[in-house]
mmCIF file of C-alpha atoms and ligand atoms in Angstrom:
data_model
loop_
_atom_site.group_PDB
_atom_site.id
_atom_site.type_symbol
_atom_site.label_atom_id
_atom_site.label_comp_id
_atom_site.label_asym_id
_atom_site.label_seq_id
_atom_site.Cartn_x
_atom_site.Cartn_y
_atom_site.Cartn_z
ATOM 1 C CA MET A 1 -6.664 10.978 -6.865
ATOM 2 C CA VAL A 2 -5.498 13.560 -9.404
ATOM 3 C CA LEU A 3 -1.916 12.296 -9.168
ATOM 4 C CA ALA A 4 -2.693 8.604 -9.712
ATOM 5 C CA GLY A 5 0.011 6.859 -11.712
ATOM 6 C CA GLN A 6 2.649 9.462 -10.871
ATOM 7 C CA ALA A 7 5.768 9.112 -8.721
ATOM 8 C CA ALA A 8 6.997 11.966 -6.551
ATOM 9 C CA LEU A 9 10.236 12.558 -4.692
ATOM 10 C CA VAL A 10 10.123 14.860 -1.666
ATOM 11 C CA THR A 11 13.353 15.913 0.040
ATOM 12 C CA GLY A 12 13.432 16.355 3.797
ATOM 13 C CA ALA A 13 10.188 14.411 3.959
ATOM 14 C CA ASN A 14 10.502 12.948 7.454
ATOM 15 C CA SER A 15 9.392 16.041 9.355
ATOM 16 C CA GLY A 16 7.703 19.422 9.139
ATOM 17 C CA ILE A 17 6.539 20.702 5.767
ATOM 18 C CA GLY A 18 8.188 17.867 3.802
ATOM 19 C CA LYS A 19 6.328 15.229 5.786
ATOM 20 C CA ALA A 20 2.961 16.896 5.181
ATOM 21 C CA VAL A 21 3.781 17.298 1.481
ATOM 22 C CA ALA A 22 4.750 13.612 1.132
ATOM 23 C CA LEU A 23 1.530 12.517 2.865
ATOM 24 C CA GLY A 24 -0.518 14.985 0.812
ATOM 25 C CA LEU A 25 0.900 13.774 -2.499
ATOM 26 C CA GLY A 26 0.217 10.199 -1.398
ATOM 27 C CA ALA A 27 -3.360 11.159 -0.541
ATOM 28 C CA SER A 28 -3.705 12.604 -4.057
ATOM 29 C CA GLY A 29 -2.697 9.240 -5.531
ATOM 30 C CA ALA A 30 1.055 9.550 -6.074
ATOM 31 C CA ASP A 31 3.713 7.012 -5.118
ATOM 32 C CA VAL A 32 6.303 8.789 -2.981
ATOM 33 C CA VAL A 33 10.035 8.731 -2.299
ATOM 34 C CA VAL A 34 10.533 9.935 1.273
ATOM 35 C CA ASN A 35 14.008 11.458 1.424
ATOM 36 C CA TYR A 36 15.698 12.020 4.782
ATOM 37 C CA VAL A 37 19.165 12.522 6.191
ATOM 38 C CA THR A 38 18.653 11.914 9.921
ATOM 39 C CA ASN A 39 16.044 9.933 11.931
ATOM 40 C CA PRO A 40 15.375 6.957 9.625
ATOM 41 C CA GLU A 41 12.480 5.828 11.890
ATOM 42 C CA SER A 42 10.519 8.993 11.131
ATOM 43 C CA ALA A 43 11.051 8.512 7.381
ATOM 44 C CA GLU A 44 9.905 4.894 7.622
ATOM 45 C CA GLU A 45 6.830 6.026 9.540
ATOM 46 C CA VAL A 46 5.898 8.476 6.760
ATOM 47 C CA ALA A 47 6.479 5.747 4.149
ATOM 48 C CA HIS A 48 4.291 3.305 6.091
ATOM 49 C CA ARG A 49 1.478 5.834 6.369
ATOM 50 C CA ILE A 50 1.563 6.349 2.596
ATOM 51 C CA GLU A 51 1.569 2.586 2.014
ATOM 52 C CA ALA A 52 -1.346 2.192 4.421
ATOM 53 C CA SER A 53 -3.356 4.461 2.115
ATOM 54 C CA GLY A 54 -2.698 2.086 -0.790
ATOM 55 C CA ARG A 55 0.178 3.859 -2.535
ATOM 56 C CA ARG A 56 3.797 2.796 -2.841
ATOM 57 C CA ALA A 57 6.511 4.552 -0.842
ATOM 58 C CA LEU A 58 10.256 4.270 -0.400
ATOM 59 C CA ALA A 59 12.418 5.979 2.221
ATOM 60 C CA ILE A 60 15.859 6.926 0.883
ATOM 61 C CA LYS A 61 18.686 8.484 2.862
ATOM 62 C CA ALA A 62 20.625 11.186 0.999
ATOM 63 C CA ASP A 63 22.278 14.459 1.926
ATOM 64 C CA VAL A 64 20.949 16.786 -0.785
ATOM 65 C CA SER A 65 24.098 18.916 -0.635
ATOM 66 C CA ARG A 66 26.237 15.971 -1.806
ATOM 67 C CA GLU A 67 26.219 15.286 -5.540
ATOM 68 C CA GLU A 68 26.964 11.560 -5.204
ATOM 69 C CA ASP A 69 24.182 11.109 -2.627
ATOM 70 C CA VAL A 70 21.670 12.904 -4.856
ATOM 71 C CA GLN A 71 22.614 10.924 -7.942
ATOM 72 C CA ALA A 72 22.435 7.628 -6.060
ATOM 73 C CA MET A 73 19.010 8.587 -4.639
ATOM 74 C CA PHE A 74 17.557 9.431 -8.066
ATOM 75 C CA ALA A 75 18.978 6.220 -9.581
ATOM 76 C CA LYS A 76 17.412 4.174 -6.784
ATOM 77 C CA ALA A 77 14.073 6.000 -7.011
ATOM 78 C CA ILE A 78 13.832 5.673 -10.803
ATOM 79 C CA ASN A 79 14.839 2.039 -10.631
ATOM 80 C CA HIS A 80 12.125 1.400 -8.030
ATOM 81 C CA PHE A 81 9.227 3.366 -9.549
ATOM 82 C CA GLY A 82 10.251 3.197 -13.224
ATOM 83 C CA THR A 83 10.364 7.001 -13.522
ATOM 84 C CA LEU A 84 9.599 10.187 -11.567
ATOM 85 C CA HIS A 85 7.000 12.846 -12.431
ATOM 86 C CA ILE A 86 7.274 15.230 -9.478
ATOM 87 C CA CYS A 87 10.241 16.554 -7.494
ATOM 88 C CA VAL A 88 9.653 18.690 -4.409
ATOM 89 C CA ASN A 89 12.887 20.361 -3.277
ATOM 90 C CA ASN A 90 11.951 20.889 0.317
ATOM 91 C CA ALA A 91 14.981 20.030 2.486
ATOM 92 C CA GLY A 92 16.233 23.101 4.269
ATOM 93 C CA LEU A 93 17.730 24.304 7.512
ATOM 94 C CA GLN A 94 18.623 27.385 9.528
ATOM 95 C CA ARG A 95 21.935 28.144 11.242
ATOM 96 C CA ASP A 96 21.170 31.539 12.740
ATOM 97 C CA ALA A 97 23.680 34.085 14.037
ATOM 98 C CA PRO A 98 24.174 37.832 13.961
ATOM 99 C CA LEU A 99 26.319 38.816 10.987
ATOM 100 C CA LEU A 100 29.380 39.597 13.089
ATOM 101 C CA ASP A 101 29.267 36.162 14.749
ATOM 102 C CA MET A 102 28.281 34.124 11.716
ATOM 103 C CA THR A 103 30.914 31.574 10.847
ATOM 104 C CA LEU A 104 31.774 30.490 7.320
ATOM 105 C CA LYS A 105 30.633 27.007 8.367
ATOM 106 C CA GLN A 106 27.159 28.354 9.242
ATOM 107 C CA TRP A 107 27.026 30.248 5.959
ATOM 108 C CA ASN A 108 28.167 27.272 3.870
ATOM 109 C CA GLU A 109 25.900 24.767 5.580
ATOM 110 C CA VAL A 110 22.781 26.797 4.811
ATOM 111 C CA ILE A 111 23.762 27.625 1.226
ATOM 112 C CA SER A 112 24.783 24.000 0.531
ATOM 113 C CA VAL A 113 21.527 22.449 1.703
ATOM 114 C CA ASN A 114 18.987 25.176 0.888
ATOM 115 C CA LEU A 115 20.368 26.313 -2.477
ATOM 116 C CA THR A 116 22.929 23.850 -3.868
ATOM 117 C CA GLY A 117 20.720 20.955 -2.742
ATOM 118 C CA GLN A 118 17.790 22.333 -4.736
ATOM 119 C CA PHE A 119 20.026 22.745 -7.810
ATOM 120 C CA LEU A 120 21.375 19.184 -7.563
ATOM 121 C CA CYS A 121 17.926 17.603 -7.169
ATOM 122 C CA ALA A 122 16.333 19.760 -9.875
ATOM 123 C CA ARG A 123 19.088 18.809 -12.321
ATOM 124 C CA GLU A 124 18.638 15.070 -11.732
ATOM 125 C CA ALA A 125 14.853 15.382 -11.957
ATOM 126 C CA VAL A 126 14.998 17.320 -15.231
ATOM 127 C CA ARG A 127 17.354 14.717 -16.713
ATOM 128 C CA GLU A 128 14.694 12.052 -16.070
ATOM 129 C CA PHE A 129 11.731 14.224 -17.164
ATOM 130 C CA LYS A 130 13.508 15.101 -20.431
ATOM 131 C CA THR A 131 14.470 11.501 -21.189
ATOM 132 C CA ARG A 132 10.885 10.259 -20.703
ATOM 133 C CA GLY A 133 8.964 13.198 -22.171
ATOM 134 C CA VAL A 134 5.215 13.708 -21.954
ATOM 135 C CA VAL A 135 2.941 10.716 -21.433
ATOM 136 C CA ARG A 136 -0.514 12.247 -21.967
ATOM 137 C CA GLU A 137 -2.503 9.671 -20.029
ATOM 138 C CA VAL A 138 -0.389 10.393 -16.941
ATOM 139 C CA SER A 139 0.092 14.175 -17.032
ATOM 140 C CA ALA A 140 0.055 17.075 -19.473
ATOM 141 C CA ALA A 141 3.628 17.902 -18.425
ATOM 142 C CA ALA A 142 6.778 15.820 -18.700
ATOM 143 C CA GLY A 143 7.545 16.723 -15.104
ATOM 144 C CA LYS A 144 6.900 19.144 -12.302
ATOM 145 C CA LEU A 145 9.444 20.789 -9.988
ATOM 146 C CA VAL A 146 8.495 22.543 -6.774
ATOM 147 C CA PHE A 147 11.075 24.616 -4.928
ATOM 148 C CA MET A 148 10.446 25.330 -1.251
ATOM 149 C CA SER A 149 11.326 28.971 -0.798
ATOM 150 C CA SER A 150 10.195 31.268 2.028
ATOM 151 C CA VAL A 151 8.702 34.685 2.611
ATOM 152 C CA HIS A 152 12.377 35.509 3.201
ATOM 153 C CA GLN A 153 13.035 35.373 -0.528
ATOM 154 C CA GLU A 154 11.468 38.827 -0.248
ATOM 155 C CA ILE A 155 11.551 39.919 3.401
ATOM 156 C CA PRO A 156 15.070 40.739 4.639
ATOM 157 C CA TRP A 157 15.901 38.915 7.868
ATOM 158 C CA ALA A 158 18.495 40.315 10.258
ATOM 159 C CA GLY A 159 20.322 37.603 12.148
ATOM 160 C CA HIS A 160 19.574 35.110 9.375
ATOM 161 C CA VAL A 161 21.511 36.475 6.400
ATOM 162 C CA ASN A 162 22.604 33.015 5.246
ATOM 163 C CA TYR A 163 18.993 31.775 5.213
ATOM 164 C CA ALA A 164 17.541 34.861 3.505
ATOM 165 C CA ALA A 165 20.311 34.781 0.889
ATOM 166 C CA SER A 166 19.649 31.093 0.221
ATOM 167 C CA LYS A 167 15.935 31.735 -0.347
ATOM 168 C CA GLY A 168 16.579 34.780 -2.541
ATOM 169 C CA GLY A 169 18.800 32.428 -4.530
ATOM 170 C CA VAL A 170 16.064 29.806 -4.700
ATOM 171 C CA MET A 171 13.759 32.374 -6.316
ATOM 172 C CA GLN A 172 16.099 33.032 -9.246
ATOM 173 C CA LEU A 173 17.178 29.394 -9.439
ATOM 174 C CA MET A 174 13.523 28.420 -9.865
ATOM 175 C CA ARG A 175 12.687 31.206 -12.337
ATOM 176 C CA SER A 176 15.763 30.571 -14.495
ATOM 177 C CA ILE A 177 15.143 26.822 -14.537
ATOM 178 C CA ALA A 178 11.468 27.448 -15.372
ATOM 179 C CA GLN A 179 12.508 29.593 -18.345
ATOM 180 C CA GLU A 180 15.010 26.983 -19.527
ATOM 181 C CA VAL A 181 12.843 23.864 -19.265
ATOM 182 C CA ALA A 182 9.414 25.188 -20.291
ATOM 183 C CA PRO A 183 9.979 24.132 -23.930
ATOM 184 C CA LEU A 184 10.478 20.581 -22.633
ATOM 185 C CA ALA A 185 6.971 20.693 -21.090
ATOM 186 C CA ILE A 186 8.488 20.790 -17.627
ATOM 187 C CA ARG A 187 6.965 23.167 -15.070
ATOM 188 C CA ALA A 188 8.919 24.746 -12.216
ATOM 189 C CA ASN A 189 7.291 26.737 -9.432
ATOM 190 C CA ALA A 190 7.999 27.725 -5.847
ATOM 191 C CA ILE A 191 6.055 27.898 -2.635
ATOM 192 C CA ALA A 192 6.989 30.674 -0.214
ATOM 193 C CA PRO A 193 5.678 29.668 3.206
ATOM 194 C CA GLY A 194 5.378 32.151 6.036
ATOM 195 C CA ALA A 195 5.443 31.014 9.660
ATOM 196 C CA ILE A 196 4.441 27.356 9.648
ATOM 197 C CA ARG A 197 4.261 25.227 12.806
ATOM 198 C CA THR A 198 7.328 22.990 12.357
ATOM 199 C CA PRO A 199 10.489 22.166 14.331
ATOM 200 C CA ILE A 200 12.553 24.780 12.407
ATOM 201 C CA ASN A 201 10.853 27.729 14.141
ATOM 202 C CA LYS A 202 9.628 26.140 17.385
ATOM 203 C CA SER A 203 10.920 29.061 19.460
ATOM 204 C CA ALA A 204 8.599 31.393 17.519
ATOM 205 C CA TRP A 205 5.376 29.562 18.494
ATOM 206 C CA GLU A 206 5.884 27.260 21.468
ATOM 207 C CA THR A 207 5.140 29.722 24.269
ATOM 208 C CA PRO A 208 2.060 31.981 24.441
ATOM 209 C CA ALA A 209 4.336 35.046 24.581
ATOM 210 C CA ALA A 210 6.278 33.997 21.479
ATOM 211 C CA TYR A 211 3.045 33.170 19.617
ATOM 212 C CA LYS A 212 1.552 36.567 20.475
ATOM 213 C CA GLU A 213 4.689 38.282 19.191
ATOM 214 C CA LEU A 214 4.611 36.177 16.017
ATOM 215 C CA MET A 215 0.981 37.182 15.379
ATOM 216 C CA THR A 216 2.036 40.828 15.080
ATOM 217 C CA LEU A 217 3.622 39.696 11.774
ATOM 218 C CA VAL A 218 0.622 37.681 10.521
ATOM 219 C CA PRO A 219 -2.484 39.641 9.421
ATOM 220 C CA TYR A 220 -4.551 36.437 9.198
ATOM 221 C CA LYS A 221 -3.840 35.873 12.925
ATOM 222 C CA ARG A 222 -3.007 32.207 12.957
ATOM 223 C CA ILE A 223 0.152 30.220 12.433
ATOM 224 C CA GLY A 224 0.264 28.134 9.267
ATOM 225 C CA GLU A 225 0.067 24.373 9.488
ATOM 226 C CA PRO A 226 2.199 22.047 7.330
ATOM 227 C CA GLU A 227 -1.039 20.898 5.645
ATOM 228 C CA ASP A 228 -1.596 24.456 4.348
ATOM 229 C CA ILE A 229 1.585 23.999 2.316
ATOM 230 C CA ALA A 230 0.781 20.421 1.303
ATOM 231 C CA GLN A 231 -2.531 21.560 -0.252
ATOM 232 C CA ALA A 232 -0.760 24.201 -2.316
ATOM 233 C CA VAL A 233 1.876 21.729 -3.533
ATOM 234 C CA ALA A 234 -0.741 19.128 -4.503
ATOM 235 C CA TRP A 235 -2.497 21.706 -6.664
ATOM 236 C CA LEU A 236 0.690 23.101 -8.222
ATOM 237 C CA VAL A 237 1.864 19.692 -9.425
ATOM 238 C CA SER A 238 -1.554 18.660 -10.760
ATOM 239 C CA ASP A 239 -2.757 19.261 -14.306
ATOM 240 C CA ALA A 240 -5.181 21.854 -12.879
ATOM 241 C CA ALA A 241 -2.088 24.105 -12.715
ATOM 242 C CA ASP A 242 -0.758 23.088 -16.127
ATOM 243 C CA TYR A 243 -0.385 26.694 -17.334
ATOM 244 C CA VAL A 244 1.467 27.787 -14.182
ATOM 245 C CA THR A 245 5.246 27.927 -14.423
ATOM 246 C CA GLY A 246 7.884 30.239 -12.975
ATOM 247 C CA ALA A 247 5.485 31.358 -10.262
ATOM 248 C CA THR A 248 6.009 31.745 -6.551
ATOM 249 C CA PHE A 249 2.927 30.932 -4.525
ATOM 250 C CA PHE A 250 3.014 32.781 -1.163
ATOM 251 C CA VAL A 251 1.233 30.789 1.549
ATOM 252 C CA ASP A 252 1.831 33.069 4.491
ATOM 253 C CA GLY A 253 -1.390 34.390 6.067
ATOM 254 C CA GLY A 254 -0.445 37.810 4.704
ATOM 255 C CA MET A 255 3.037 38.058 6.210
ATOM 256 C CA THR A 256 4.275 39.707 3.004
ATOM 257 C CA LEU A 257 1.545 42.393 3.234
ATOM 258 C CA PHE A 258 3.804 44.517 5.494
ATOM 259 C CA PRO A 259 1.453 44.404 8.531
ATOM 260 C CA GLY A 260 3.576 47.085 10.236
ATOM 261 C CA PHE A 261 1.910 49.551 7.842
ATOM 262 C CA THR A 262 -1.663 48.685 8.880
ATOM 263 C CA THR A 263 -1.767 51.823 11.008
ATOM 264 C CA GLY A 264 1.578 53.471 10.266
ATOM 265 C CA GLY A 265 3.284 55.007 7.253
HETATM 266 C C1 BGC B 301 11.588 30.263 8.519
HETATM 267 C C2 BGC B 301 10.900 30.288 9.859
HETATM 268 C C3 BGC B 301 10.161 31.607 10.048
HETATM 269 C C4 BGC B 301 9.306 31.960 8.845
HETATM 270 C C5 BGC B 301 8.686 33.341 8.941
HETATM 271 C C6 BGC B 301 10.585 30.575 7.451
HETATM 272 O O1 BGC B 301 11.151 30.487 6.186
HETATM 273 O O2 BGC B 301 12.190 28.990 8.321
HETATM 274 O O3 BGC B 301 11.845 30.108 10.899
HETATM 275 O O4 BGC B 301 9.321 31.518 11.196
HETATM 276 O O5 BGC B 301 10.089 31.885 7.675
HETATM 277 O O6 BGC B 301 9.595 34.310 9.371
#
């Protein structure tokens, strides 16, 4: 219960990694805002599971790429919980296409949600963290931001240039924000997941042939589960990580260890 007395907002919290993170923060004692944009029933289900464990939860619909949606969501969340201590910028999507076929719409959609959405939510969160300041009995920091990046902030990804560019952007967005807000006792860090079993990459793990192919990229020889990411987030936002800011935590079973070089080079 290391997060008891704290309120967290998790974007894209009705499925995949966001869902596991919302449940994990609830299990660590936090009250949780479950943001979603589609499938309200799945967001309500996550909220009910958190409430069943004795915490408070609120599902809020907002498209993170829209400034007015984000501002309305933060106002509602702060009004409901009194304040916010943790913001996990998780919402993200892929719109894959080879470069020559990629439309401007596909490019813009990915950049708007994955990068602009993280900027908009981080800005609103920092406004609240700064206004409230540190409350020692609750947390050593005035607030904690977690940015969901990807191994593709580092690994180039043909056929996914919009996605890789968005995650490269998330890295410098996070690091620059971390530098700017550290004097306010606000910590900003990122998680860079590798291949995690979620709907976004179903085609990479749902058949035995696809899974076998995927494992050639994963030295640890198993796909990641959303809970692997949730554990890392719960630690990063706790006071146990109070001296950690501006860091990217790779949770990828070794995907960034260049497994192609195990025997080659
Ligand atoms: C992508 C997944 C992919 C994984 C590893 C993630 O960021 O969203 O589709 O399987 O990176 O390549």
